[in-house]
PDB file of C-alpha atoms in Angstrom:
ATOM      1  CA  MET A   1       0.000   0.000   0.000  1.00  0.00           C
ATOM      2  CA  LYS A   2       1.160   3.511  -0.758  1.00  0.00           C
ATOM      3  CA  LYS A   3       1.906   5.660   2.281  1.00  0.00           C
ATOM      4  CA  VAL A   4       0.318   9.105   2.526  1.00  0.00           C
ATOM      5  CA  GLU A   5       0.727  11.734   5.229  1.00  0.00           C
ATOM      6  CA  ILE A   6      -2.333  13.900   5.884  1.00  0.00           C
ATOM      7  CA  TYR A   7      -2.294  16.997   8.096  1.00  0.00           C
ATOM      8  CA  THR A   8      -5.694  18.514   8.911  1.00  0.00           C
ATOM      9  CA  ASP A   9      -7.131  21.410  10.851  1.00  0.00           C
ATOM     10  CA  GLY A  10     -10.423  23.184  11.306  1.00  0.00           C
ATOM     11  CA  ALA A  11     -11.159  26.617  12.706  1.00  0.00           C
ATOM     12  CA  CYS A  12     -14.182  28.724  13.443  1.00  0.00           C
ATOM     13  CA  SER A  13     -14.734  32.381  14.260  1.00  0.00           C
ATOM     14  CA  GLY A  14     -17.544  32.441  16.783  1.00  0.00           C
ATOM     15  CA  ASN A  15     -18.308  28.712  17.091  1.00  0.00           C
ATOM     16  CA  PRO A  16     -20.842  28.696  15.531  1.00  0.00           C
ATOM     17  CA  GLY A  17     -19.843  31.195  12.905  1.00  0.00           C
ATOM     18  CA  PRO A  18     -17.764  31.369   9.749  1.00  0.00           C
ATOM     19  CA  GLY A  19     -15.404  28.411   9.606  1.00  0.00           C
ATOM     20  CA  GLY A  20     -12.592  26.985   7.553  1.00  0.00           C
ATOM     21  CA  TRP A  21     -10.663  23.792   7.134  1.00  0.00           C
ATOM     22  CA  GLY A  22      -7.163  23.138   5.824  1.00  0.00           C
ATOM     23  CA  VAL A  23      -5.402  20.035   4.538  1.00  0.00           C
ATOM     24  CA  LEU A  24      -1.828  19.223   3.577  1.00  0.00           C
ATOM     25  CA  MET A  25      -1.248  15.855   1.897  1.00  0.00           C
ATOM     26  CA  ARG A  26       2.163  14.324   1.180  1.00  0.00           C
ATOM     27  CA  TYR A  27       2.914  11.391  -1.064  1.00  0.00           C
ATOM     28  CA  ASN A  28       6.149  10.368  -2.733  1.00  0.00           C
ATOM     29  CA  GLY A  29       7.807  13.756  -2.263  1.00  0.00           C
ATOM     30  CA  ARG A  30       4.814  15.738  -3.553  1.00  0.00           C
ATOM     31  CA  GLU A  31       2.483  17.976  -1.582  1.00  0.00           C
ATOM     32  CA  LYS A  32      -1.092  19.102  -2.091  1.00  0.00           C
ATOM     33  CA  GLU A  33      -2.821  21.832  -0.076  1.00  0.00           C
ATOM     34  CA  MET A  34      -6.575  22.341   0.088  1.00  0.00           C
ATOM     35  CA  SER A  35      -8.952  24.528   2.035  1.00  0.00           C
ATOM     36  CA  GLY A  36     -12.622  25.338   2.242  1.00  0.00           C
ATOM     37  CA  GLY A  37     -15.246  26.280   4.731  1.00  0.00           C
ATOM     38  CA  ALA A  38     -18.762  27.386   5.497  1.00  0.00           C
ATOM     39  CA  VAL A  39     -20.483  30.627   6.462  1.00  0.00           C
ATOM     40  CA  GLU A  40     -22.197  29.110   9.524  1.00  0.00           C
ATOM     41  CA  THR A  41     -20.525  26.111  11.130  1.00  0.00           C
ATOM     42  CA  THR A  42     -18.633  24.891  14.199  1.00  0.00           C
ATOM     43  CA  ASN A  43     -15.011  24.110  14.911  1.00  0.00           C
ATOM     44  CA  ASN A  44     -15.756  20.391  15.267  1.00  0.00           C
ATOM     45  CA  GLN A  45     -17.609  20.319  11.941  1.00  0.00           C
ATOM     46  CA  MET A  46     -14.597  21.899  10.234  1.00  0.00           C
ATOM     47  CA  GLU A  47     -12.175  19.464  11.914  1.00  0.00           C
ATOM     48  CA  LEU A  48     -14.241  16.522  10.625  1.00  0.00           C
ATOM     49  CA  THR A  49     -14.677  18.080   7.189  1.00  0.00           C
ATOM     50  CA  ALA A  50     -10.917  18.500   6.788  1.00  0.00           C
ATOM     51  CA  VAL A  51     -10.329  14.757   7.236  1.00  0.00           C
ATOM     52  CA  ILE A  52     -13.273  13.852   4.983  1.00  0.00           C
ATOM     53  CA  GLU A  53     -12.072  16.185   2.213  1.00  0.00           C
ATOM     54  CA  ALA A  54      -8.559  14.732   2.403  1.00  0.00           C
ATOM     55  CA  LEU A  55      -9.714  11.114   2.235  1.00  0.00           C
ATOM     56  CA  GLN A  56     -12.015  11.900  -0.697  1.00  0.00           C
ATOM     57  CA  GLN A  57      -8.938  12.898  -2.713  1.00  0.00           C
ATOM     58  CA  LEU A  58      -7.445   9.404  -2.540  1.00  0.00           C
ATOM     59  CA  LYS A  59      -7.932   7.417  -5.745  1.00  0.00           C
ATOM     60  CA  GLU A  60      -6.997   4.011  -4.320  1.00  0.00           C
ATOM     61  CA  PRO A  61      -6.609   2.362  -0.912  1.00  0.00           C
ATOM     62  CA  VAL A  62      -3.615   3.750   0.981  1.00  0.00           C
ATOM     63  CA  ASP A  63      -1.856   3.519   4.306  1.00  0.00           C
ATOM     64  CA  ALA A  64      -2.601   7.035   5.605  1.00  0.00           C
ATOM     65  CA  THR A  65      -1.245   8.705   8.701  1.00  0.00           C
ATOM     66  CA  ILE A  66      -3.572  11.504   9.760  1.00  0.00           C
ATOM     67  CA  TYR A  67      -2.115  14.248  11.932  1.00  0.00           C
ATOM     68  CA  THR A  68      -4.699  16.305  13.819  1.00  0.00           C
ATOM     69  CA  ASP A  69      -4.812  18.630  16.803  1.00  0.00           C
ATOM     70  CA  SER A  70      -8.452  17.669  17.397  1.00  0.00           C
ATOM     71  CA  THR A  71      -8.946  15.200  20.228  1.00  0.00           C
ATOM     72  CA  TYR A  72     -12.645  15.252  19.257  1.00  0.00           C
ATOM     73  CA  VAL A  73     -11.880  13.762  15.844  1.00  0.00           C
ATOM     74  CA  LEU A  74      -9.103  11.445  17.029  1.00  0.00           C
ATOM     75  CA  LYS A  75     -10.957  10.001  20.042  1.00  0.00           C
ATOM     76  CA  GLY A  76     -14.257  10.016  18.178  1.00  0.00           C
ATOM     77  CA  PHE A  77     -12.878   7.837  15.410  1.00  0.00           C
ATOM     78  CA  THR A  78     -10.541   5.624  17.440  1.00  0.00           C
ATOM     79  CA  GLN A  79     -12.520   5.206  20.698  1.00  0.00           C
ATOM     80  CA  TRP A  80     -16.108   6.477  20.683  1.00  0.00           C
ATOM     81  CA  LEU A  81     -17.472   5.336  17.295  1.00  0.00           C
ATOM     82  CA  PRO A  82     -18.090   1.685  18.177  1.00  0.00           C
ATOM     83  CA  GLY A  83     -20.208   2.678  21.191  1.00  0.00           C
ATOM     84  CA  TRP A  84     -22.112   5.313  19.237  1.00  0.00           C
ATOM     85  CA  ILE A  85     -22.941   2.818  16.509  1.00  0.00           C
ATOM     86  CA  LYS A  86     -23.889   0.109  19.009  1.00  0.00           C
ATOM     87  CA  ASN A  87     -26.150   2.601  20.823  1.00  0.00           C
ATOM     88  CA  ASN A  88     -27.840   3.778  17.615  1.00  0.00           C
ATOM     89  CA  TRP A  89     -25.884   7.059  17.484  1.00  0.00           C
ATOM     90  CA  LYS A  90     -26.492   7.993  21.107  1.00  0.00           C
ATOM     91  CA  ASN A  91     -23.615   9.132  23.319  1.00  0.00           C
ATOM     92  CA  ALA A  92     -22.841   8.004  26.872  1.00  0.00           C
ATOM     93  CA  ALA A  93     -25.437  10.495  28.175  1.00  0.00           C
ATOM     94  CA  LYS A  94     -28.062   8.823  25.928  1.00  0.00           C
ATOM     95  CA  LYS A  95     -28.290  11.986  23.810  1.00  0.00           C
ATOM     96  CA  PRO A  96     -27.941  12.073  20.012  1.00  0.00           C
ATOM     97  CA  VAL A  97     -24.327  12.236  18.840  1.00  0.00           C
ATOM     98  CA  ALA A  98     -23.474  15.635  17.352  1.00  0.00           C
ATOM     99  CA  ASN A  99     -22.480  15.761  13.683  1.00  0.00           C
ATOM    100  CA  VAL A 100     -23.770  12.250  12.888  1.00  0.00           C
ATOM    101  CA  ASP A 101     -23.864  13.038   9.159  1.00  0.00           C
ATOM    102  CA  LEU A 102     -20.160  13.941   9.172  1.00  0.00           C
ATOM    103  CA  TRP A 103     -19.198  10.926  11.288  1.00  0.00           C
ATOM    104  CA  GLN A 104     -21.072   8.624   8.907  1.00  0.00           C
ATOM    105  CA  GLU A 105     -19.378  10.236   5.907  1.00  0.00           C
ATOM    106  CA  LEU A 106     -15.988   9.863   7.594  1.00  0.00           C
ATOM    107  CA  ILE A 107     -16.672   6.169   8.137  1.00  0.00           C
ATOM    108  CA  ARG A 108     -17.662   5.792   4.478  1.00  0.00           C
ATOM    109  CA  VAL A 109     -14.614   7.547   3.004  1.00  0.00           C
ATOM    110  CA  SER A 110     -12.213   5.809   5.389  1.00  0.00           C
ATOM    111  CA  GLN A 111     -13.389   2.269   4.516  1.00  0.00           C
ATOM    112  CA  PRO A 112     -10.803   1.304   1.884  1.00  0.00           C
ATOM    113  CA  HIS A 113      -7.848   2.785   3.763  1.00  0.00           C
ATOM    114  CA  ARG A 114      -5.612   1.791   6.634  1.00  0.00           C
ATOM    115  CA  LEU A 115      -5.570   4.801   8.954  1.00  0.00           C
ATOM    116  CA  THR A 116      -3.113   5.686  11.672  1.00  0.00           C
ATOM    117  CA  TRP A 117      -4.057   8.673  13.802  1.00  0.00           C
ATOM    118  CA  VAL A 118      -1.495  10.986  15.404  1.00  0.00           C
ATOM    119  CA  TRP A 119      -2.386  13.827  17.743  1.00  0.00           C
ATOM    120  CA  VAL A 120      -0.255  16.961  17.538  1.00  0.00           C
ATOM    121  CA  LYS A 121      -0.474  19.861  19.941  1.00  0.00           C
ATOM    122  CA  GLY A 122      -2.059  22.799  18.130  1.00  0.00           C
ATOM    123  CA  HIS A 123      -0.543  26.285  18.020  1.00  0.00           C
ATOM    124  CA  ASN A 124       2.741  24.925  19.295  1.00  0.00           C
ATOM    125  CA  GLY A 125       5.113  25.479  16.389  1.00  0.00           C
ATOM    126  CA  HIS A 126       4.482  22.159  14.594  1.00  0.00           C
ATOM    127  CA  PRO A 127       5.267  23.279  10.992  1.00  0.00           C
ATOM    128  CA  GLU A 128       2.595  21.276   9.174  1.00  0.00           C
ATOM    129  CA  ASN A 129      -0.059  21.982  11.805  1.00  0.00           C
ATOM    130  CA  GLU A 130       0.715  25.692  11.549  1.00  0.00           C
ATOM    131  CA  ARG A 131       0.362  25.447   7.755  1.00  0.00           C
ATOM    132  CA  VAL A 132      -3.057  23.805   7.825  1.00  0.00           C
ATOM    133  CA  ASP A 133      -4.199  26.187  10.559  1.00  0.00           C
ATOM    134  CA  ALA A 134      -3.191  29.102   8.305  1.00  0.00           C
ATOM    135  CA  LEU A 135      -5.158  27.557   5.414  1.00  0.00           C
ATOM    136  CA  ALA A 136      -8.258  27.176   7.592  1.00  0.00           C
ATOM    137  CA  ARG A 137      -7.998  30.694   9.026  1.00  0.00           C
ATOM    138  CA  GLY A 138      -7.273  32.115   5.591  1.00  0.00           C
ATOM    139  CA  PHE A 139     -10.569  30.719   4.347  1.00  0.00           C
ATOM    140  CA  ILE A 140     -12.405  32.319   7.269  1.00  0.00           C
ATOM    141  CA  GLU A 141     -10.798  35.652   6.372  1.00  0.00           C
ATOM    142  CA  GLN A 142     -12.014  35.249   2.772  1.00  0.00           C
ATOM    143  CA  LEU A 143     -15.556  34.603   4.010  1.00  0.00           C
ATOM    144  CA  GLN A 144     -15.430  37.611   6.313  1.00  0.00           C
ATOM    145  CA  SER A 145     -14.068  39.889   3.544  1.00  0.00           C
ATOM    146  CA  LYS A 146     -16.865  38.835   1.189  1.00  0.00           C
ATOM    147  CA  ALA A 147     -19.438  39.479   3.920  1.00  0.00           C
ATOM    148  CA  ALA A 148     -17.957  42.933   4.588  1.00  0.00           C
ATOM    149  CA  LEU A 149     -18.267  43.845   0.901  1.00  0.00           C
ATOM    150  CA  LYS A 150     -22.010  43.107   0.828  1.00  0.00           C
TER     151      LYS A 150
END
């Protein structure tokens, strides 16, 4: 299997509010950056969307290492998902799991791949994490500039 490194981040101004996500993918010495966002969203939705968008770019099954500063995404995927699914998408407090649509999409796009998850401390000088954070925040700035022009 080909090995791919994926760095992801999500950001939000207001939470909820305008949000952005950023992705850096590395394979075989090449890099690809992507970003996007939404006018009204949450930080967690953008964190999930970043991983989903990255995995959707993959054309064949790969061995992907995903670097994230989101414990929500990392623990959600590696620890909480089995219980949520078993409990019909209810959390430990018996309440509906937030962002079910994104979690289900993440499960779907992750199916063919072998994923390894790595947590990195955010805003701590990690070069790739700083890059994807800048991509996410840059998208928020674009949204805010467009809104200011209206």
